[in-house]
Amino acid sequence: MNLLGFQLECLWIRTQIRREAAEFIEEMAERLNHNIPQHRTNGKVHLRQQEDRIACLHLFGL
């Protein structure tokens, strides 16, 4: 293999690595974006449930 062929192969390998890295980062970002609303919603639901329990305790004088 001559120098030009070697350089082209190295360039192709770097391109493949960058593409795979970009796909990995995109997948992780999608997972993170998908999970954030769930955690926020779950936290709000949990907080609301806790507030409801406190309100019931006050209602029944406990």
Short mmCIF file of C-alpha atoms in Angstrom, two decimals:
data_model
loop_
_atom_site.label_atom_id
_atom_site.label_comp_id
_atom_site.label_asym_id
_atom_site.label_seq_id
_atom_site.Cartn_x
_atom_site.Cartn_y
_atom_site.Cartn_z
CA MET A 1 0.00 0.00 0.00
CA ASN A 2 1.36 3.38 -0.91
CA LEU A 3 1.29 6.47 1.27
CA LEU A 4 -1.83 7.91 -0.35
CA GLY A 5 -3.71 4.63 0.13
CA PHE A 6 -2.63 4.51 3.76
CA GLN A 7 -3.75 8.11 4.34
CA LEU A 8 -7.12 7.42 2.72
CA GLU A 9 -7.62 4.34 4.87
CA CYS A 10 -6.75 6.32 8.01
CA LEU A 11 -9.18 9.05 6.97
CA TRP A 12 -11.92 6.46 6.39
CA ILE A 13 -11.28 4.89 9.82
CA ARG A 14 -11.41 8.30 11.54
CA THR A 15 -14.66 9.07 9.71
CA GLN A 16 -16.17 5.77 10.87
CA ILE A 17 -15.09 6.40 14.47
CA ARG A 18 -16.55 9.91 14.40
CA ARG A 19 -19.81 8.63 12.93
CA GLU A 20 -20.08 5.94 15.60
CA ALA A 21 -19.25 8.48 18.31
CA ALA A 22 -21.87 10.89 16.98
CA GLU A 23 -24.49 8.12 16.89
CA PHE A 24 -23.60 7.12 20.45
CA ILE A 25 -23.83 10.71 21.70
CA GLU A 26 -27.15 11.20 19.91
CA GLU A 27 -28.55 8.01 21.44
CA MET A 28 -27.41 9.03 24.93
CA ALA A 29 -28.92 12.51 24.47
CA GLU A 30 -32.23 10.97 23.38
CA ARG A 31 -32.23 8.69 26.42
CA LEU A 32 -31.44 11.61 28.71
CA ASN A 33 -34.12 13.80 27.15
CA HIS A 34 -36.60 10.94 27.38
CA ASN A 35 -35.82 10.29 31.06
CA ILE A 36 -35.81 13.89 32.31
CA PRO A 37 -39.57 14.51 31.96
CA GLN A 38 -40.30 11.16 33.60
CA HIS A 39 -38.14 12.00 36.60
CA ARG A 40 -39.64 15.46 36.87
CA THR A 41 -43.16 14.08 36.57
CA ASN A 42 -42.47 11.32 39.08
CA GLY A 43 -41.03 13.88 41.47
CA LYS A 44 -44.08 16.09 41.11
CA VAL A 45 -46.41 13.14 41.62
CA HIS A 46 -44.43 12.05 44.67
CA LEU A 47 -44.51 15.58 46.07
CA ARG A 48 -48.24 15.83 45.39
CA GLN A 49 -48.86 12.49 47.13
CA GLN A 50 -46.84 13.67 50.12
CA GLU A 51 -48.84 16.92 50.25
CA ASP A 52 -52.08 14.91 50.09
CA ARG A 53 -50.98 12.74 53.02
CA ILE A 54 -50.13 15.83 55.08
CA ALA A 55 -53.49 17.38 54.22
CA CYS A 56 -55.27 14.18 55.34
CA LEU A 57 -53.37 14.18 58.63
CA HIS A 58 -54.43 17.79 59.27
CA LEU A 59 -58.01 17.03 58.24
CA PHE A 60 -58.28 14.20 60.74
CA GLY A 61 -56.32 16.08 63.41
CA LEU A 62 -53.42 13.66 63.50
#
